[in-house]
Structures are given as structure tokens and as C-alpha cells.
Amino acid sequence: MKDVSGVNGVALGVFVFFFLAVTVMGFLAARWRKAENEHSLDEWGLGGRSFGTWVTWFLLGGDLYTAYTFVAVPAAIYAAGAAGFFAVPYTILVYPLIFTFLPRLWSVSHKHGYVTTSDFVRGRFGSKGLSLAVAVTGILATMPYIALQLVGIQAVLDVMGVGGGEDTHWFVKDLPLLIAFGVLAAYTYSSGLRAPALIAFVKDTLIYIVIAVAIIYIPIKLGGFDEIFTKAGEAFAQTGPTGKPRGALVSPEANQWTYATLALGSALALFMYPHSITATLSSRSRNVIRRNTTILPLYSLMLGLLALLGFMAIAAGIKVKNPQLSIPQLFETMFPDWFAGVAFAAIGIGALVPAAIMSIAAANLFTRNIYKDFIKKDATPAQETKVSKLVSLLVKVGALVFVLTMDKTVAINFQLLGGIWILQTFPALVGGLFTRWFHRWALLAGWAVGMVYGTAAAYGVASPTQKHFGGSAAEIPGIGEIGYIGLTAFVLNVVVTVVLTFVLKAVKAPEGVDETSPEDYTADAGDAGVRPLPKVGAETH
């Protein structure tokens, strides 16, 4: 129950309790599995590459299933119906896919001391230019993703009534978010990847408890799932200002290409994100990765149940202008105040874990593949770690400025654009793990074509609220169906890469030097140890 100031005191108290608890854990994490030499990216940025199956499972789960997932997936169901379920099949598709290539990436990275995907691309193809392209793409795609985690925290704070109304001074209104950001920045700087790895245990436990309670308790209060689906169906059948129905319980045939291509493209893109790879490379063996691909689908089951909350929000009569607020508002309406606080804490902590990993991953890319490759080639491990710590702070500041100065829909649209961009690194990364046939210049040209087409196509998509970047689906050239822009751009990328590889090999264009060997891709933790990164010679194009 909210007091006269509009603040839900009980929920806020529970939220603050959990927030303080994970803050303490974040700082104590620096002493967890304390390393002999803390001044290296292996230790600060990858947790010493020491995490076992369960720590990696919680870390990857905390990394991939974020606060924004918690808010946005059911919000998409609330706003449009079945179309929002695309997130469930894509997280099912992704695990067989990564089973084929992540163990290979872990092995070669372990053998050569690679910290980022760009490290691997540079080593495999002998090309700093291609490595730089992958690094810049990763940083650009990660920034709005971090911003959306802050949007998730902000949604919870708004529903709890923290920060005042629209007329409140901006500093007072945004002070709670600034405090949360400051705490996140401090313990990430101090503890590196160990902080989100430890906090992920709390985050995922809370999320599982909240969803288990919600999927039983809320339907009982609303009269059962039959009543929920009936009310949702009636709501979706109503026409809006455009004269079209709001949504549907089952996607109509006209939307099936969009649904399928968005699910497939998102599955291909998910483990191209730097934070996914950072969590992967922190594990201690390739078998840890293989086991995780078999148990991570438990999160997909959770995601399917989570998506149903969108229907429950409709049945409960939740009315919000911003669909992102629908689930926090559902929790406050349906749960006792104390348990609403637990649910809000799950979302808030669910933002802190991935935001920390994402900022570390982006910082590692900058340090290894821009700073060390192009600015200070003789940087020591201690200097690399210092730069990475500072850049992780700058990345979070950038995300905070993004959230505080721009409309939230802009952040969402840039995240959609980031998905289109990051998918264009797939041929260089995954292709390079299985074959050396692709020419480095062809991969760079394919990447450029995919980036330009994807950005231009997304720019041309309008929505009822904006002229540009209004979505991530457009007509597929030559087919005429509406499909995911990222997947179309990816196909163009691959076609250009293959054709140019034939041409460049025919004219005997110089190949880069491959510093890896076939046995590197199947090596495990006990095989010959980790080799330091060799110095790259003059071959930089």
C-alpha cells in the first residue's frame, strides 16, 4: 500500500534490503577465489577462468536473462499478444547451436590466452582490421543493452513511487537510479567478473521464486488460466486507433515469416554479444560449456512461464501507457506489499548482474583490440587491467547518460539495431572456428555490407510513434515477405563473403597468418596450459 507521497514503503524496504545485500556481496566478491596476481584481464575480466558448471550456469543465466527480459517479454505479450513469444523459441534454438561452436572457442581461447572474440579473429585471420571491426561492433551493440538494464530498474522505481512525479526536479527524480549506478560501478571496478558471478546466485534464485509464485498465485486470484485467456482474447480483438486489432492469442499467418526469421536471427546473434562470450570464457573447462548447453534450457522454461504474465496483466485490468510498466504494476496490484518488494528486487538485481558483465565485456574489447593493438602495443597486463577498469566505468556512464537524456523508445530501438549489427560478426567468429577458407578481406567486406544494409533498412522502418528505427522487420528482397532485417543482412553478408573469397583467392590476394593449429580447437584445461598472446607483426589489414 502506498503512503500519501505515493511511495510503497513496505515494497521499497524489501527492495532496499536485497539491494544492500547484493552490494555487500559485490564488494566481498573481490576476496572470493582471490588470485595471486589480480592485475590481469584473466583475473579481473574473466574471473581467473576458474568457474565450474553451476557458477557458469548462474553467470550465463544472469547474463542472458536480464531485467529487460523480465520486463520486456511479458510486456510484448501485453501489448501485441502471441508475437511476443518469439523469445521463447529463439532461446530453445540457441543451445544446440552453441553446443557446436562454443567448446571450440573456449579451447582455442584457453590455448592462446584470448580474452575477447576479436582476439580470436585477429589470431585466426592475421587481421587487425577485421578484429577492429568485430570489436567496434561489439561495443556499439552492447551500449544500448546496458542502457536497457537501467530502464528496467527505472520501471521498478517508478511503480514503487520513488523519485516523485513528472514535475519533480530531474536530480531528485533520478537520484535513486544514480545511486544504483554508483554502487554497480564501484563493485564492478573493485571485483571484476567475480561480483556478478556471485550476485547471480541471488538474482536467479529470486527470479525462480517470483515466477513460481506468480504462475500459481495470480491465476488463482484471477479465476484460472481459462478466464485469463478469455479476457486476453477479448482485449486483443478490440481495434485500436489504426482500425486493426490490438493483437492475437495465436500469430496470424501474415506474421509467421516475421516471427520465424526474428526467432532464428536472434538465436544466431545471442552468443555473438561480447558479454555472452565473456561469461563463457570464464569457465574452467570445455566440458563445463558442454554441460551448460544442456542445462541452460531450464531458463527457457522459466521464460515461457514469464511470458504468460503478459496475459495475466490484461486479465487483471492493468492499464499503463508504457507496456514496460505492465509487469511491475501487475506485481504491485496482485501481490502483498512485502512480496511485491521481493519481485521488484528480482528485477532490480536482474539488471545489475548483466549490466556489470556487459560493461566488463565492452571494456575488455576496447582494451585488448583498440588500446593494445593501436594505441599502446607494449601495454603490460597491469596497464591493460587498469584501462579496462576505467573504460568499464565510462561505458556505464555512457549508458546512464543515454537513459537520462533520451526517450526510452530510443534505447529500445538502438538495442534492436544492436542485434542487427552483432549478427554481422557471425561469419568471422563462427566461420573462423570451423574453416580458414574465408579470406579476411572478404569477411571485412561482407561485414560492411551487412552493417550498411541492416542500418539503412532499419532506418526506413516507421511506427505509429516515430518515422525511423520503428522496428526490426522489413520486406525481404526477392521474397516479398516481411522478415527480420538482421537475418536478411546476414544472408547478404555471407553471399558477399563467399563470392569475394573466390575472387580474392583467384587473384592470390595475400592471406593473413593463422597463429592457431587444428589441435587448439579441441584442447582442454589440462592440455599444455595457456600460451600468452603472441605479438602481431606488420600484417594489419
Coordinates of C-alpha atoms in Angstrom, one line a residue:
M1 CA 0.0 0.0 0.0
K2 CA 1.4 3.4 -1.0
D3 CA 1.5 6.3 1.5
V4 CA 0.4 9.8 0.9
S5 CA 3.6 10.6 -1.0
G6 CA 2.8 7.7 -3.4
V7 CA 5.7 5.5 -2.2
N8 CA 5.1 1.8 -1.4
G9 CA 7.1 1.8 1.8
V10 CA 7.0 -1.9 2.5
A11 CA 7.9 -2.9 -1.0
L12 CA 10.7 -0.3 -1.0
G13 CA 12.0 -1.5 2.3
V14 CA 12.3 -5.1 1.0
F15 CA 13.8 -3.9 -2.3
V16 CA 16.4 -1.8 -0.4
F17 CA 17.3 -4.8 1.9
F18 CA 18.1 -7.1 -1.1
F19 CA 19.9 -4.3 -2.9
L20 CA 22.1 -3.7 0.1
A21 CA 22.7 -7.4 0.5
V22 CA 24.0 -7.8 -3.1
T23 CA 26.0 -4.6 -2.7
V24 CA 27.9 -6.2 0.2
M25 CA 28.3 -9.4 -1.9
G26 CA 29.6 -7.4 -4.8
F27 CA 32.4 -5.9 -2.8
L28 CA 33.2 -9.2 -0.9
A29 CA 33.5 -10.9 -4.3
A30 CA 37.0 -9.5 -4.7
R31 CA 38.1 -11.9 -2.0
W32 CA 36.2 -14.9 -3.5
R33 CA 38.7 -17.2 -5.1
K34 CA 41.3 -14.5 -4.7
A35 CA 44.0 -14.7 -7.3
E36 CA 47.8 -14.4 -6.7
N37 CA 48.0 -11.8 -9.4
E38 CA 44.9 -9.6 -9.7
H39 CA 46.5 -7.3 -12.2
S40 CA 45.5 -9.1 -15.4
L41 CA 42.4 -9.3 -17.6
D42 CA 42.3 -13.1 -17.0
E43 CA 41.6 -12.4 -13.3
W44 CA 39.6 -9.1 -13.4
G45 CA 37.8 -9.6 -16.6
L46 CA 37.3 -13.4 -16.7
G47 CA 37.3 -14.4 -13.0
G48 CA 40.6 -16.3 -13.4
R49 CA 38.9 -18.6 -16.0
S50 CA 38.1 -20.7 -12.9
F51 CA 34.3 -21.1 -12.8
G52 CA 32.7 -24.6 -12.7
T53 CA 29.4 -25.8 -14.0
W54 CA 27.0 -24.2 -11.6
V55 CA 28.7 -20.9 -11.2
T56 CA 28.9 -20.7 -15.0
W57 CA 25.2 -21.7 -15.3
F58 CA 24.1 -18.9 -12.9
L59 CA 26.5 -16.4 -14.6
L60 CA 25.3 -17.2 -18.1
G61 CA 21.7 -17.2 -16.9
G62 CA 22.2 -13.9 -15.1
D63 CA 23.9 -12.6 -18.3
L64 CA 21.3 -13.7 -20.9
Y65 CA 18.0 -13.5 -18.9
T66 CA 18.2 -9.9 -17.9
A67 CA 15.9 -7.4 -16.1
Y68 CA 14.9 -6.2 -19.5
T69 CA 13.9 -9.7 -20.4
F70 CA 11.9 -9.9 -17.2
V71 CA 10.1 -6.7 -18.1
A72 CA 10.0 -6.7 -22.0
V73 CA 9.0 -10.2 -22.9
P74 CA 5.7 -10.2 -21.0
A75 CA 5.3 -6.5 -21.9
A76 CA 5.4 -7.6 -25.6
I77 CA 2.7 -10.2 -24.9
Y78 CA 0.7 -7.5 -23.1
A79 CA 0.9 -5.1 -26.0
A80 CA 0.6 -7.4 -29.0
G81 CA -0.1 -11.0 -27.9
A82 CA 1.5 -14.1 -29.3
A83 CA 4.0 -12.2 -31.4
G84 CA 6.0 -11.5 -28.2
F85 CA 6.5 -15.3 -27.7
F86 CA 9.3 -15.3 -30.3
A87 CA 11.8 -15.0 -27.4
V88 CA 10.9 -18.5 -26.2
P89 CA 11.7 -20.5 -29.4
Y90 CA 14.8 -18.5 -30.1
T91 CA 16.3 -19.4 -26.7
I92 CA 15.4 -23.0 -27.4
L93 CA 17.1 -22.9 -30.8
V94 CA 20.3 -21.3 -29.4
Y95 CA 21.5 -24.1 -27.2
P96 CA 22.0 -26.8 -29.9
L97 CA 23.7 -24.1 -31.9
I98 CA 26.2 -23.1 -29.3
F99 CA 26.9 -26.7 -28.4
T100 CA 28.6 -27.0 -31.8
F101 CA 30.9 -24.0 -31.6
L102 CA 31.4 -22.6 -28.0
P103 CA 33.6 -25.5 -26.8
R104 CA 35.9 -24.9 -29.8
L105 CA 36.0 -21.2 -29.0
W106 CA 36.8 -22.0 -25.3
S107 CA 39.6 -24.3 -26.3
V108 CA 41.4 -22.1 -28.7
S109 CA 41.0 -19.1 -26.4
H110 CA 42.4 -21.1 -23.5
K111 CA 45.4 -22.2 -25.5
H112 CA 46.3 -18.7 -26.7
G113 CA 45.1 -16.6 -23.8
Y114 CA 42.3 -14.9 -25.9
V115 CA 40.1 -12.7 -23.8
T116 CA 37.7 -11.4 -26.5
T117 CA 36.2 -12.6 -29.8
S118 CA 38.3 -10.0 -31.5
D119 CA 41.4 -11.6 -30.1
F120 CA 40.4 -14.9 -31.8
V121 CA 39.5 -13.2 -35.1
R122 CA 42.9 -11.4 -35.2
G123 CA 44.8 -14.6 -34.3
R124 CA 42.9 -16.8 -36.8
F125 CA 42.9 -14.4 -39.8
G126 CA 46.0 -12.3 -39.0
S127 CA 44.0 -9.1 -39.5
K128 CA 43.8 -6.2 -37.1
G129 CA 41.3 -4.5 -39.4
L130 CA 38.8 -7.4 -39.1
S131 CA 39.5 -7.6 -35.4
L132 CA 38.8 -3.9 -35.0
A133 CA 35.5 -4.2 -36.9
V134 CA 34.4 -7.0 -34.6
A135 CA 35.4 -5.0 -31.5
V136 CA 33.7 -1.8 -32.6
T137 CA 30.5 -3.7 -33.5
G138 CA 30.5 -5.5 -30.1
I139 CA 30.9 -2.2 -28.2
L140 CA 28.2 -0.4 -30.2
A141 CA 25.8 -3.3 -29.8
T142 CA 26.5 -3.6 -26.0
M143 CA 26.0 0.1 -25.0
P144 CA 22.2 0.3 -25.6
Y145 CA 21.8 -3.2 -24.0
I146 CA 23.4 -1.8 -20.8
A147 CA 21.1 1.2 -21.0
L148 CA 18.0 -1.1 -21.1
Q149 CA 19.1 -2.7 -17.8
L150 CA 18.9 0.8 -16.3
V151 CA 15.5 1.2 -17.9
G152 CA 14.4 -2.0 -16.1
I153 CA 15.5 -0.6 -12.7
Q154 CA 13.8 2.7 -13.6
A155 CA 10.5 0.9 -14.3
V156 CA 10.5 -0.7 -10.9
L157 CA 11.4 2.6 -9.2
D158 CA 8.5 4.3 -11.0
V159 CA 6.0 1.7 -9.9
M160 CA 7.2 1.9 -6.3
G161 CA 6.6 5.7 -6.4
V162 CA 10.3 6.5 -5.8
G163 CA 11.6 9.8 -7.4
G164 CA 8.4 11.8 -7.4
G165 CA 6.1 12.8 -10.3
E166 CA 6.8 14.3 -13.7
D167 CA 7.1 17.8 -12.1
T168 CA 9.8 16.7 -9.7
H169 CA 13.3 18.2 -10.3
W170 CA 15.3 15.8 -12.6
F171 CA 18.0 15.3 -10.0
V172 CA 15.6 14.2 -7.3
K173 CA 13.6 12.1 -9.7
D174 CA 16.7 10.3 -11.0
L175 CA 18.7 10.1 -7.7
P176 CA 17.7 6.5 -6.9
L177 CA 18.9 5.4 -10.3
L178 CA 22.1 7.4 -9.9
I179 CA 22.7 5.7 -6.5
A180 CA 22.1 2.2 -8.1
F181 CA 24.5 3.1 -10.9
G182 CA 27.2 4.3 -8.5
V183 CA 27.0 1.1 -6.4
L184 CA 27.2 -1.0 -9.6
A185 CA 30.1 0.9 -10.9
A186 CA 32.0 0.7 -7.6
Y187 CA 31.8 -3.0 -7.0
T188 CA 32.4 -3.9 -10.7
Y189 CA 35.6 -1.8 -10.6
S190 CA 36.7 -3.4 -7.4
S191 CA 35.8 -7.1 -8.0
G192 CA 35.5 -7.5 -11.8
L193 CA 33.6 -10.5 -13.1
R194 CA 33.6 -12.2 -9.7
A195 CA 31.0 -9.7 -8.5
P196 CA 28.2 -10.5 -11.0
A197 CA 29.1 -14.2 -10.7
L198 CA 28.4 -14.2 -7.0
I199 CA 25.4 -11.9 -7.2
A200 CA 23.9 -14.1 -10.0
F201 CA 23.1 -16.8 -7.4
V202 CA 20.8 -14.3 -5.5
K203 CA 19.3 -12.9 -8.7
D204 CA 18.3 -16.2 -10.3
T205 CA 17.0 -17.7 -7.0
L206 CA 14.7 -14.6 -6.6
I207 CA 13.5 -14.8 -10.2
Y208 CA 12.7 -18.5 -9.9
I209 CA 10.8 -17.9 -6.6
V210 CA 8.9 -15.0 -8.0
I211 CA 7.8 -16.8 -11.2
A212 CA 6.9 -20.0 -9.3
V213 CA 4.7 -17.9 -7.0
A214 CA 3.3 -15.8 -9.8
I215 CA 2.3 -18.7 -12.1
I216 CA 0.3 -20.3 -9.2
Y217 CA -0.9 -17.4 -7.1
I218 CA -2.0 -14.9 -9.7
P219 CA -4.2 -17.3 -11.8
I220 CA -5.9 -18.4 -8.6
K221 CA -6.8 -14.8 -7.9
L222 CA -7.9 -14.2 -11.5
G223 CA -10.1 -17.3 -11.8
G224 CA -7.8 -19.6 -13.6
F225 CA -6.0 -19.7 -16.9
D226 CA -9.2 -20.3 -18.8
E227 CA -10.5 -16.9 -17.6
I228 CA -7.1 -15.3 -18.2
F229 CA -7.0 -16.4 -21.9
T230 CA -10.7 -15.5 -22.4
K231 CA -10.1 -11.9 -21.2
A232 CA -6.9 -11.6 -23.1
G233 CA -8.5 -12.8 -26.3
E234 CA -11.3 -10.3 -25.9
A235 CA -8.8 -7.5 -25.3
F236 CA -6.7 -8.4 -28.3
A237 CA -9.8 -8.5 -30.5
Q238 CA -10.6 -4.8 -29.8
T239 CA -9.5 -2.4 -32.6
G240 CA -7.2 0.5 -31.9
P241 CA -6.8 3.9 -33.5
T242 CA -5.4 2.3 -36.6
G243 CA -8.5 0.2 -37.1
K244 CA -6.6 -3.1 -36.6
P245 CA -6.9 -5.5 -33.7
R246 CA -4.5 -4.9 -30.8
G247 CA -3.0 -8.4 -31.1
A248 CA -3.9 -12.1 -31.1
L249 CA -3.6 -15.1 -28.9
V250 CA -2.1 -17.0 -31.9
S251 CA 0.0 -15.3 -34.5
P252 CA -1.8 -14.9 -37.8
E253 CA -0.4 -16.4 -41.0
A254 CA 0.7 -13.0 -42.2
N255 CA 3.1 -12.6 -39.3
Q256 CA 4.7 -16.1 -39.5
W257 CA 7.7 -15.1 -41.6
T258 CA 8.4 -12.2 -39.2
Y259 CA 8.1 -14.5 -36.2
A260 CA 10.3 -17.3 -37.6
T261 CA 13.1 -15.0 -39.0
L262 CA 13.2 -13.0 -35.8
A263 CA 13.5 -16.1 -33.7
L264 CA 16.2 -17.6 -36.0
G265 CA 18.2 -14.4 -36.3
S266 CA 18.0 -13.7 -32.6
A267 CA 19.3 -17.2 -31.9
L268 CA 22.2 -16.7 -34.2
A269 CA 23.0 -13.3 -32.6
L270 CA 22.7 -14.1 -28.9
F271 CA 26.2 -15.6 -28.4
M272 CA 27.8 -13.0 -30.7
Y273 CA 27.4 -10.5 -27.9
P274 CA 30.6 -9.8 -26.0
H275 CA 29.0 -10.4 -22.6
S276 CA 27.9 -13.9 -23.6
I277 CA 31.4 -14.8 -24.6
T278 CA 33.0 -13.2 -21.5
A279 CA 30.8 -15.4 -19.3
T280 CA 31.7 -18.5 -21.5
L281 CA 35.5 -17.9 -21.3
S282 CA 35.4 -17.6 -17.5
S283 CA 34.6 -21.3 -17.2
R284 CA 37.4 -23.7 -16.3
S285 CA 37.0 -26.4 -19.0
R286 CA 35.3 -27.1 -22.3
N287 CA 33.1 -29.7 -20.6
V288 CA 31.7 -27.0 -18.4
I289 CA 30.5 -25.3 -21.5
R290 CA 29.1 -28.5 -23.0
R291 CA 27.2 -29.3 -19.8
N292 CA 25.8 -25.8 -19.6
T293 CA 24.3 -26.1 -23.1
T294 CA 22.2 -29.0 -21.8
I295 CA 21.0 -27.3 -18.5
L296 CA 20.6 -23.7 -19.7
P297 CA 17.3 -24.6 -21.4
L298 CA 15.8 -24.6 -17.9
Y299 CA 15.8 -20.8 -18.3
S300 CA 13.8 -21.2 -21.4
L301 CA 11.1 -23.0 -19.4
M302 CA 11.2 -20.1 -17.0
L303 CA 10.9 -17.6 -19.9
G304 CA 7.8 -19.3 -21.2
L305 CA 6.1 -19.0 -17.8
L306 CA 7.3 -15.5 -17.5
A307 CA 5.7 -14.6 -20.9
L308 CA 2.3 -15.7 -19.6
L309 CA 2.4 -12.8 -17.1
G310 CA 1.6 -10.5 -20.1
F311 CA -1.8 -12.2 -20.4
M312 CA -2.3 -12.0 -16.7
A313 CA -1.7 -8.3 -16.7
I314 CA -4.5 -7.9 -19.3
A315 CA -6.9 -10.1 -17.3
A316 CA -6.1 -8.2 -14.1
G317 CA -7.1 -5.0 -15.8
I318 CA -3.7 -3.3 -15.7
K319 CA -3.8 -0.1 -17.6
V320 CA -0.5 1.6 -18.4
K321 CA 0.6 3.9 -21.2
N322 CA 4.1 2.3 -21.3
P323 CA 3.8 -1.5 -21.7
Q324 CA 7.2 -1.8 -19.9
L325 CA 5.5 -0.9 -16.7
S326 CA 2.8 -3.5 -17.0
I327 CA 4.5 -6.3 -15.1
P328 CA 5.9 -4.2 -12.2
Q329 CA 2.3 -2.8 -11.9
L330 CA 0.9 -6.3 -12.0
F331 CA 3.1 -7.4 -9.2
E332 CA 2.2 -4.4 -7.1
T333 CA -1.5 -4.9 -7.7
M334 CA -1.7 -8.7 -7.2
F335 CA 1.0 -9.4 -4.6
P336 CA 1.1 -8.5 -0.9
D337 CA 3.4 -5.4 -0.5
W338 CA 6.3 -7.5 1.0
F339 CA 6.3 -10.0 -1.8
A340 CA 6.0 -7.2 -4.4
G341 CA 9.2 -5.9 -2.9
V342 CA 10.8 -9.3 -3.5
A343 CA 9.6 -9.3 -7.1
F344 CA 10.9 -5.7 -7.6
A345 CA 14.3 -6.8 -6.1
A346 CA 14.4 -9.7 -8.5
I347 CA 14.0 -7.3 -11.4
G348 CA 16.4 -4.7 -10.0
I349 CA 19.2 -7.2 -9.2
G350 CA 18.4 -8.8 -12.6
A351 CA 19.6 -5.5 -14.1
L352 CA 22.8 -5.2 -12.0
V353 CA 24.2 -8.6 -13.0
P354 CA 24.1 -8.3 -16.8
A355 CA 25.0 -4.6 -16.7
A356 CA 28.2 -5.5 -14.8
I357 CA 29.1 -8.3 -17.3
M358 CA 28.3 -6.1 -20.3
S359 CA 30.4 -3.2 -19.1
I360 CA 33.3 -5.6 -18.4
A361 CA 33.0 -7.2 -21.8
A362 CA 32.9 -3.9 -23.7
A363 CA 35.9 -2.7 -21.7
N364 CA 37.9 -5.8 -22.5
L365 CA 37.2 -5.3 -26.2
F366 CA 38.4 -1.7 -26.1
T367 CA 41.5 -2.6 -24.0
R368 CA 42.6 -5.6 -26.0
N369 CA 41.6 -4.7 -29.5
I370 CA 41.8 -0.9 -29.7
Y371 CA 44.1 0.3 -26.9
K372 CA 46.7 -2.5 -27.1
D373 CA 46.5 -3.1 -30.8
F374 CA 46.5 0.6 -32.0
I375 CA 47.5 2.9 -29.1
K376 CA 50.0 1.2 -26.7
K377 CA 51.2 -2.1 -28.3
D378 CA 53.6 -2.8 -25.4
A379 CA 51.0 -2.4 -22.6
T380 CA 51.7 -4.6 -19.6
P381 CA 48.9 -6.9 -18.1
A382 CA 48.6 -4.4 -15.2
Q383 CA 48.2 -1.5 -17.6
E384 CA 45.6 -3.5 -19.6
T385 CA 43.6 -4.2 -16.4
K386 CA 43.7 -0.5 -15.3
V387 CA 42.5 0.7 -18.7
S388 CA 39.7 -1.9 -18.7
K389 CA 38.5 -0.9 -15.2
L390 CA 38.4 2.8 -16.3
V391 CA 36.6 2.0 -19.6
S392 CA 34.1 -0.1 -17.7
L393 CA 33.2 3.0 -15.7
L394 CA 33.0 5.1 -18.9
V395 CA 30.7 2.6 -20.6
K396 CA 28.3 2.6 -17.6
V397 CA 28.4 6.5 -17.5
G398 CA 27.5 6.5 -21.3
A399 CA 24.6 4.1 -20.7
L400 CA 23.4 6.3 -17.8
V401 CA 23.5 9.5 -19.9
F402 CA 21.7 7.6 -22.7
V403 CA 18.9 6.7 -20.3
L404 CA 18.6 10.0 -18.6
T405 CA 18.7 12.2 -21.7
M406 CA 16.8 10.2 -24.3
D407 CA 13.3 8.8 -24.7
K408 CA 13.1 5.2 -23.6
T409 CA 11.8 4.1 -27.0
V410 CA 15.1 5.3 -28.5
A411 CA 17.1 3.0 -26.2
I412 CA 14.8 0.1 -27.2
N413 CA 15.3 0.9 -30.9
F414 CA 19.0 1.1 -30.6
Q415 CA 19.1 -2.3 -28.8
L416 CA 17.1 -3.7 -31.8
L417 CA 19.7 -2.1 -34.1
G418 CA 22.4 -3.6 -31.9
G419 CA 21.0 -7.1 -32.6
I420 CA 21.2 -6.5 -36.3
W421 CA 24.8 -5.3 -36.0
I422 CA 26.1 -8.0 -33.8
L423 CA 24.8 -10.7 -36.1
Q424 CA 27.1 -9.5 -38.8
T425 CA 30.1 -10.7 -36.8
F426 CA 28.9 -14.3 -37.1
P427 CA 30.7 -15.3 -40.3
A428 CA 34.1 -14.2 -38.9
L429 CA 33.7 -15.7 -35.5
V430 CA 31.8 -19.0 -36.1
G431 CA 33.1 -19.4 -39.6
G432 CA 36.6 -19.0 -38.4
L433 CA 36.1 -21.7 -35.7
F434 CA 35.5 -24.3 -38.4
T435 CA 37.4 -23.2 -41.5
R436 CA 40.2 -21.0 -42.7
W437 CA 38.8 -20.8 -46.2
F438 CA 37.2 -17.4 -45.9
H439 CA 39.5 -14.5 -46.9
R440 CA 40.0 -11.8 -44.3
W441 CA 39.2 -9.0 -46.8
A442 CA 36.1 -10.8 -48.0
L443 CA 34.9 -11.2 -44.3
L444 CA 35.5 -7.5 -43.8
A445 CA 33.6 -6.6 -47.0
G446 CA 30.7 -8.9 -46.0
W447 CA 30.6 -7.3 -42.6
A448 CA 30.4 -3.8 -44.1
V449 CA 27.6 -4.7 -46.5
G450 CA 25.6 -6.3 -43.7
M451 CA 26.1 -3.3 -41.4
V452 CA 25.2 -0.8 -44.1
Y453 CA 22.1 -2.7 -45.4
G454 CA 20.9 -3.5 -41.8
T455 CA 21.2 0.1 -40.6
A456 CA 19.6 1.6 -43.8
A457 CA 16.7 -0.9 -43.7
A458 CA 16.1 -0.3 -40.0
Y459 CA 16.2 3.5 -40.6
G460 CA 13.4 3.1 -43.2
V461 CA 11.0 1.3 -40.7
A462 CA 8.3 3.6 -39.4
S463 CA 6.0 3.1 -36.4
P464 CA 2.9 5.0 -35.2
T465 CA 5.2 6.9 -32.8
Q466 CA 8.3 7.6 -35.0
K467 CA 9.4 8.0 -38.6
H468 CA 12.7 6.0 -38.3
F469 CA 14.0 2.9 -36.5
G470 CA 10.5 2.0 -35.6
G471 CA 11.1 -1.8 -35.7
S472 CA 13.4 -4.5 -36.8
A473 CA 11.3 -6.2 -39.6
A474 CA 11.0 -5.1 -43.3
E475 CA 10.3 -6.7 -46.6
I476 CA 12.8 -9.4 -47.6
P477 CA 14.2 -8.5 -51.1
G478 CA 13.2 -11.1 -53.7
I479 CA 10.7 -12.9 -51.4
G480 CA 8.3 -10.2 -50.7
E481 CA 7.5 -11.4 -47.1
I482 CA 8.2 -9.3 -44.0
G483 CA 11.1 -10.7 -42.1
Y484 CA 13.8 -9.8 -39.6
I485 CA 16.2 -7.2 -41.1
G486 CA 19.2 -8.7 -39.2
L487 CA 18.8 -12.1 -40.9
T488 CA 18.4 -10.6 -44.3
A489 CA 21.6 -8.5 -43.7
F490 CA 23.3 -11.7 -42.5
V491 CA 22.5 -13.6 -45.7
L492 CA 23.8 -10.7 -47.8
N493 CA 26.9 -10.7 -45.6
V494 CA 27.5 -14.4 -46.2
V495 CA 26.9 -14.1 -50.0
V496 CA 29.4 -11.2 -50.3
T497 CA 31.9 -13.0 -48.2
V498 CA 31.8 -16.3 -50.2
V499 CA 31.8 -14.5 -53.7
L500 CA 34.7 -12.2 -52.7
T501 CA 36.7 -15.1 -51.2
F502 CA 36.6 -16.9 -54.6
V503 CA 37.7 -13.7 -56.3
L504 CA 40.5 -12.9 -53.9
K505 CA 41.8 -16.4 -53.9
A506 CA 41.8 -16.4 -57.7
V507 CA 43.9 -13.3 -57.8
K508 CA 46.1 -14.6 -55.0
A509 CA 45.5 -11.7 -52.6
P510 CA 47.7 -12.0 -49.5
E511 CA 46.3 -14.1 -46.7
G512 CA 46.9 -13.3 -43.1
V513 CA 49.0 -15.5 -40.8
D514 CA 47.0 -18.1 -38.8
E515 CA 48.6 -18.4 -35.4
T516 CA 46.3 -21.3 -34.4
S517 CA 46.6 -25.0 -35.2
P518 CA 43.9 -27.7 -35.6
E519 CA 44.6 -29.3 -32.2
D520 CA 44.0 -26.0 -30.4
Y521 CA 40.2 -26.3 -31.1
T522 CA 39.8 -29.5 -29.1
A523 CA 42.3 -28.8 -26.3
D524 CA 41.0 -28.9 -22.7
A525 CA 42.2 -27.3 -19.5
G526 CA 44.9 -29.9 -18.8
D527 CA 46.5 -29.7 -22.3
A528 CA 49.8 -27.8 -22.3
G529 CA 48.4 -24.8 -20.4
V530 CA 47.7 -21.3 -21.7
R531 CA 50.1 -19.6 -24.0
P532 CA 50.4 -15.8 -23.9
L533 CA 49.2 -13.8 -26.8
P534 CA 52.0 -13.6 -29.4
K535 CA 52.9 -10.3 -30.8
V536 CA 51.2 -9.5 -34.1
G537 CA 53.6 -8.4 -36.9
A538 CA 53.1 -5.9 -39.7
E539 CA 50.2 -7.8 -41.2
T540 CA 47.4 -5.5 -40.1
H541 CA 44.9 -5.2 -42.9

